[in-house]
GROMACS .gro file of C-alpha atoms in nm:
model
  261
    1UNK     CA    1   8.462   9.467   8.252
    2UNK     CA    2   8.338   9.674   7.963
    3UNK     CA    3   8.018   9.901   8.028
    4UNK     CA    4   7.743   9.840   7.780
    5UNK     CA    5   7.582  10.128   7.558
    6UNK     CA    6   7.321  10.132   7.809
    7UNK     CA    7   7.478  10.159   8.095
    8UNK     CA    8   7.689  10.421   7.987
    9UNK     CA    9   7.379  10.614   7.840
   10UNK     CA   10   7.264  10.575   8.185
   11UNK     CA   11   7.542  10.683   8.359
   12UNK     CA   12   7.558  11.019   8.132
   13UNK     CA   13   7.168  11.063   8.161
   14UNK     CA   14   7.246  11.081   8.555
   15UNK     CA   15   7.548  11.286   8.558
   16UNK     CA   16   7.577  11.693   8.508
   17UNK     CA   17   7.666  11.662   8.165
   18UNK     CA   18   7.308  11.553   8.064
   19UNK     CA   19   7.175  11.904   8.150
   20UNK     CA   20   7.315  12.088   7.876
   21UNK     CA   21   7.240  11.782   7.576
   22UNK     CA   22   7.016  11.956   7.275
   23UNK     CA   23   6.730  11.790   7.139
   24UNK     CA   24   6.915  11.619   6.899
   25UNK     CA   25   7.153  11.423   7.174
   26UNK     CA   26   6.868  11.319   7.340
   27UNK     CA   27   6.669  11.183   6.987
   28UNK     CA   28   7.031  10.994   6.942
   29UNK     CA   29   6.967  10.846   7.252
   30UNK     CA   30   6.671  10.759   7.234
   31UNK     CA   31   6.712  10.533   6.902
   32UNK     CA   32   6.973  10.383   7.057
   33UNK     CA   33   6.794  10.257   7.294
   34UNK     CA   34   6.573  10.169   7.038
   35UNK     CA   35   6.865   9.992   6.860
   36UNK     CA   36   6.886  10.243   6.589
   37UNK     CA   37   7.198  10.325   6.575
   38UNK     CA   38   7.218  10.453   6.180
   39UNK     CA   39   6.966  10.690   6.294
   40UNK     CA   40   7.197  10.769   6.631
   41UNK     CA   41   7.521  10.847   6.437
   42UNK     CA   42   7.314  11.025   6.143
   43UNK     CA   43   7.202  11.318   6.437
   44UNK     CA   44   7.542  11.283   6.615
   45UNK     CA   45   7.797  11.306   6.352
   46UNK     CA   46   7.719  11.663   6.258
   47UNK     CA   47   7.789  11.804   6.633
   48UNK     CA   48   8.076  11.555   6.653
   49UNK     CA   49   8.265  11.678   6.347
   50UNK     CA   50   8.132  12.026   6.515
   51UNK     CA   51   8.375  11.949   6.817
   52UNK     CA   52   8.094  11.837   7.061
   53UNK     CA   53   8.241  11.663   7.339
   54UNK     CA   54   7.894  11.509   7.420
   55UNK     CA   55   7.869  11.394   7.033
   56UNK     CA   56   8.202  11.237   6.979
   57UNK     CA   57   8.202  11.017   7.321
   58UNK     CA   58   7.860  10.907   7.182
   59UNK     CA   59   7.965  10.844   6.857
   60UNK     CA   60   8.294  10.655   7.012
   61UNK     CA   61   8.087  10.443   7.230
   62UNK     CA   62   7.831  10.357   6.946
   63UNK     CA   63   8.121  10.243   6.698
   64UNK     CA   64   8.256  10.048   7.008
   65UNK     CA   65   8.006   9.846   7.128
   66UNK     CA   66   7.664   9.838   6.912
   67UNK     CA   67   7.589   9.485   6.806
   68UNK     CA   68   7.357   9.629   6.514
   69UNK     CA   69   7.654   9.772   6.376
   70UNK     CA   70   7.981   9.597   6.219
   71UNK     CA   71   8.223   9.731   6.537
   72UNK     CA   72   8.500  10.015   6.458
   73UNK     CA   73   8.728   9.992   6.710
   74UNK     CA   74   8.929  10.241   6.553
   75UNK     CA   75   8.692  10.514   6.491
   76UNK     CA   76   8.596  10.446   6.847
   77UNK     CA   77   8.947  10.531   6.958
   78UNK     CA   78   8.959  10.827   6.731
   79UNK     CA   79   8.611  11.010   6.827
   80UNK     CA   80   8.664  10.954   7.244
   81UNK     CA   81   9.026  10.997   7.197
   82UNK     CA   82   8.942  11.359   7.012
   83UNK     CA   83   8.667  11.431   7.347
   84UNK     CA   84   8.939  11.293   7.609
   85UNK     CA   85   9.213  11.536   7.468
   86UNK     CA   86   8.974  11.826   7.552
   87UNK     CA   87   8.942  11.731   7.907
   88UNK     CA   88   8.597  11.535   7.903
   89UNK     CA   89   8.596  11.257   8.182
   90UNK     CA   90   8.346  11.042   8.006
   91UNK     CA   91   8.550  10.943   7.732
   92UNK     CA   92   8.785  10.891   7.953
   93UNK     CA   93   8.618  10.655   8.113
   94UNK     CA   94   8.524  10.473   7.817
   95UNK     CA   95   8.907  10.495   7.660
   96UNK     CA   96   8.973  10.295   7.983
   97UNK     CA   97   8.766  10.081   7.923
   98UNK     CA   98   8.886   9.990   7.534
   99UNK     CA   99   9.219   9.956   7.696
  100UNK     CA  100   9.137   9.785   7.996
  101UNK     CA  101   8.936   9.502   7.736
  102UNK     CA  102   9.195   9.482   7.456
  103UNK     CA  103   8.957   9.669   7.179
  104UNK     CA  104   9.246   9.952   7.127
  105UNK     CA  105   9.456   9.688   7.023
  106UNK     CA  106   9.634   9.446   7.300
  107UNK     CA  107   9.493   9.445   7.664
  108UNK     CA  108   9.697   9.759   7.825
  109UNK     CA  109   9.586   9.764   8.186
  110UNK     CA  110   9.917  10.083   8.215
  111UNK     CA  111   9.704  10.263   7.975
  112UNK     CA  112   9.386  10.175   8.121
  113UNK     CA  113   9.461  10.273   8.477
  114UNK     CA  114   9.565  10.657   8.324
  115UNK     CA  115   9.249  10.707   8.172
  116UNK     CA  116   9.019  10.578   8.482
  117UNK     CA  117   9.257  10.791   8.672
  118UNK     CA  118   9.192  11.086   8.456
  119UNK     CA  119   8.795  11.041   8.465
  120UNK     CA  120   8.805  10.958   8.885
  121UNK     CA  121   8.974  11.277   8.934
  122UNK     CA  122   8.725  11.432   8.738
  123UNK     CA  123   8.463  11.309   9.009
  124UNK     CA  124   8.289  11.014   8.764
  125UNK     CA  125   8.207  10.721   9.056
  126UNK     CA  126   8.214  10.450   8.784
  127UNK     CA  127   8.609  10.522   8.680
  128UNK     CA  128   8.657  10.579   9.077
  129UNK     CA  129   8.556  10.243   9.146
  130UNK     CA  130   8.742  10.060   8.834
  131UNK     CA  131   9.083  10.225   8.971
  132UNK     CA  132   9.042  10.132   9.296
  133UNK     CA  133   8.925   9.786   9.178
  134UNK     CA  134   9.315   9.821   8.967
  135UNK     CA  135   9.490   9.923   9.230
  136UNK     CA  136   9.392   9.646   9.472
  137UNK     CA  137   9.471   9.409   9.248
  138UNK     CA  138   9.781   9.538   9.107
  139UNK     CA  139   9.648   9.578   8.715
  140UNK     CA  140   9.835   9.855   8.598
  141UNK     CA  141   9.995   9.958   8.895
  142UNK     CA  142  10.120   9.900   9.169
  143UNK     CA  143   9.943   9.720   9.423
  144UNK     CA  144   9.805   9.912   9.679
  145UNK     CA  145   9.542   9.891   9.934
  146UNK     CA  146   9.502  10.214  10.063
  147UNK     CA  147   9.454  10.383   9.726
  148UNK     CA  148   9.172  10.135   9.658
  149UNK     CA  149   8.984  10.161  10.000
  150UNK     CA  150   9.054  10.566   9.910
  151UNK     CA  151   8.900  10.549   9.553
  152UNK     CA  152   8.599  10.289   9.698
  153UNK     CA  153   8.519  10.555   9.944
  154UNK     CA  154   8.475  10.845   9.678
  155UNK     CA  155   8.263  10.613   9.490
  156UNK     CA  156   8.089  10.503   9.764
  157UNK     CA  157   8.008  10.852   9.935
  158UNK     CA  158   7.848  10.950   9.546
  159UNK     CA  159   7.608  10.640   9.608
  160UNK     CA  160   7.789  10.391   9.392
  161UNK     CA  161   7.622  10.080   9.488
  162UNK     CA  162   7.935   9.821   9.463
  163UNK     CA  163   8.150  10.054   9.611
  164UNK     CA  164   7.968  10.081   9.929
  165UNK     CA  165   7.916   9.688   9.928
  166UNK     CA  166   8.350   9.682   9.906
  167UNK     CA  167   8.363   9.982  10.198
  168UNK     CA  168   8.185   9.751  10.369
  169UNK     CA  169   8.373   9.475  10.310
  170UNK     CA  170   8.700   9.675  10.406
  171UNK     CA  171   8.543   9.749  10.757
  172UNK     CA  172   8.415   9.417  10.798
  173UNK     CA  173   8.795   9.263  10.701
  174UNK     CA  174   9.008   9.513  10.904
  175UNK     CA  175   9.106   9.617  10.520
  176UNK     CA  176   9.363   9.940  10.577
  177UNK     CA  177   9.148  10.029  10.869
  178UNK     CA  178   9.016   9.854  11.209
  179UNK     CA  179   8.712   9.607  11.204
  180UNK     CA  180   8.380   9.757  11.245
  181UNK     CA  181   8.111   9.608  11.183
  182UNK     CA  182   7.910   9.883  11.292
  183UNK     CA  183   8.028  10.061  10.989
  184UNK     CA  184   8.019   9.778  10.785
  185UNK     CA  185   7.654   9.763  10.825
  186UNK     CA  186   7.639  10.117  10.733
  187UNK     CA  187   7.792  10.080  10.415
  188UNK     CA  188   7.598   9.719  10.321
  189UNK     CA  189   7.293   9.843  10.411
  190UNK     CA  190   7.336  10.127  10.157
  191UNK     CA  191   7.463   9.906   9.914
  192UNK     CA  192   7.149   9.679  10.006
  193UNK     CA  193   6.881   9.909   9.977
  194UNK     CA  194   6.981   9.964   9.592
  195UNK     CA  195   6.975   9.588   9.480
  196UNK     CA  196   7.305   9.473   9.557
  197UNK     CA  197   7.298   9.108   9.577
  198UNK     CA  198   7.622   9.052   9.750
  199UNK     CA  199   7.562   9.353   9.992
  200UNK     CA  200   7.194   9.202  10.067
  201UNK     CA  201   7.398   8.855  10.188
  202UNK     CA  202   7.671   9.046  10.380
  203UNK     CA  203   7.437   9.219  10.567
  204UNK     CA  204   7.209   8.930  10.653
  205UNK     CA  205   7.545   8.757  10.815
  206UNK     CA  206   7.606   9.057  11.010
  207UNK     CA  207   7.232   9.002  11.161
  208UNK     CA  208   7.256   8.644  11.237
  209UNK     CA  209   7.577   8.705  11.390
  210UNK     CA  210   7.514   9.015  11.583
  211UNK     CA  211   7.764   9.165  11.456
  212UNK     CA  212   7.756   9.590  11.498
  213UNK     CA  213   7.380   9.522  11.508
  214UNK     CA  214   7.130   9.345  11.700
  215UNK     CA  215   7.111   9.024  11.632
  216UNK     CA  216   6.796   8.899  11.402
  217UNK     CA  217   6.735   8.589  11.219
  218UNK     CA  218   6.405   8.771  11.101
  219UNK     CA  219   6.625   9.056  10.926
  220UNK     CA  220   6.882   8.807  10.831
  221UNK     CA  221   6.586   8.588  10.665
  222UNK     CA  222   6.473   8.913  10.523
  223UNK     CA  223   6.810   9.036  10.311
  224UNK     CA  224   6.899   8.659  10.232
  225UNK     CA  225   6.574   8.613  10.084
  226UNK     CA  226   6.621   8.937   9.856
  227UNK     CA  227   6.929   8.819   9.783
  228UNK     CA  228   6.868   8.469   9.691
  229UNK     CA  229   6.578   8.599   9.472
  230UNK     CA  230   6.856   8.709   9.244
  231UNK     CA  231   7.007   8.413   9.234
  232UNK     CA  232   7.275   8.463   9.505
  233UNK     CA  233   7.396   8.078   9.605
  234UNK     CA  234   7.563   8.207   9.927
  235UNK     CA  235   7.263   8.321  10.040
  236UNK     CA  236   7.045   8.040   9.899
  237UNK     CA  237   7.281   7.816  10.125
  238UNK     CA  238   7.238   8.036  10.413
  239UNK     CA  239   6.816   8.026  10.375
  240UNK     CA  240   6.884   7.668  10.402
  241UNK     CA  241   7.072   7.658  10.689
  242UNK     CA  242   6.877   7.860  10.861
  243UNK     CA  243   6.592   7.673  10.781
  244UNK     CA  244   6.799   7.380  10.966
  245UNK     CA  245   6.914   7.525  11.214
  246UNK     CA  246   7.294   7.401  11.170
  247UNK     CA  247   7.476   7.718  11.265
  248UNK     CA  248   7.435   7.882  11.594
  249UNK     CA  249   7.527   8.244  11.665
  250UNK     CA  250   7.841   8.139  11.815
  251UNK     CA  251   7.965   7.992  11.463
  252UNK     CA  252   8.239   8.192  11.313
  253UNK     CA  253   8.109   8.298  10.922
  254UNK     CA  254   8.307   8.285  10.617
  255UNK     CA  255   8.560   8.536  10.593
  256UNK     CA  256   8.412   8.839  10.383
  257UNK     CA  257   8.769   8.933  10.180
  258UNK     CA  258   8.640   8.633   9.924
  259UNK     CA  259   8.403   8.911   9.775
  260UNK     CA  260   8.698   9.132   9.659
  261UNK     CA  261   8.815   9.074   9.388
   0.00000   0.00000   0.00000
């Protein structure tokens, strides 16, 4: 489940906080993506021990996760824990995800779900969708579907790419709402259009179905193929039925809950 340093560089380069980064924050971030992360924490540090929020979740995510570095968990925990106590979301996030992965000591999914809860309330669409994720399985609280569909939307409505693939599958399930498949396609197709692999198959069952949509074995064929290309085997095996001609429209498909997890 953990986020790697790029991701989360990308997530922060994306989100509001990235407007108001110096020259310096953005030099840090640029070695690390050059894997220079001596050079990162040399420019960081200063603004860190300064009391920059932006610094110290850096800093915390560079001693958690870079592989060019010997790991310091605890430093980690001591540099986002210092940003998270003044109220900033994104180390937050990433304190959720030490505990959610065991790196803040044991695996403490209690803890984990606070801090993602902390971060989703702050509007961050990566901690909305890791709660919801918790709370329909029951890690870390109590298991509830309606919270997660809730959280999933949030995410989902900020363009988060598997949340709108699991909206989708909620509609297409009858998930704490009514089937529609009309909405369904809404939320695949939006989940499609940005690469999702498991949103591209979805969506090319709803068109060979006909379900909330015309039915198309062209468009099918279409989001299968993109799909398959990244190695999707559901919809590698549906290519190849389709290329058979096994399944008629009349076939009930594989139920779509499978996907959640």
């Amino acid at each position: 489940m953990a986020t790697s340093l790029l991701g989360f560089l990308t997530n922060f380069l994306q989100g509001v906080e990235a407007q108001t980064c110096d020259t310096a924050h953005y030099s840090a971030m640029r070695a690390i993506t050059n894997q220079d992360y001596e050079k990162a924490l040399q420019l960081l540090l200063p603004d860190a021990n300064a009391g920059d929020l932006h610094a110290q979740t850096l800093v915390g995510v560079i001693y958690r996760d870079c592989s060019g570095l010997q790991t310091d968990h605890e430093n980690a925990l001591k540099w986002l824990q210092s940003a998270s106590s003044k109220g900033y979301a994104l180390a937050d996030l990433n304190l959720g995800l030490m505990y959610y992965d065991g790196l803040a000591g044991t695996q403490d999914y209690e803890h984990a779900a606070q801090y993602f809860y902390k971060a989703a309330k702050a509007g961050l669409a990566d901690s909305q969708l890791r709660l919801a994720s918790m709370y329909f399985d029951g890690e870390g609280v109590r298991k509830n579907t309606k919270q997660a569909v809730y959280w999933w939307h949030l995410a989902a409505e900020q363009g988060n790419a598997e949340a709108q693939f699991r909206l989708g599958l909620c509609f297409a399930d009858g998930i704490e709402t009514e089937v529609n498949y009309q909405h369904a396609h809404t939320w695949f197709k939006l989940a499609a259009e940005q690469g999702h692999s498991d949103a591209q198959s979805s969506l090319g069952e709803l068109y060979f179905y006909g379900r909330g949509v015309n039915r198309s074995e062209r468009k099918a064929a279409k989001w299968w193929h993109r799909s398959a290309e990244q190695g999707n085997e559901l919809a590698v095996q549906n290519l190849e039925i389709l290329n058979r001609r096994e399944v008629h429209p009349g076939d009930e498909a594989a139920g779509y809950t499978a996907f959640i997890r």
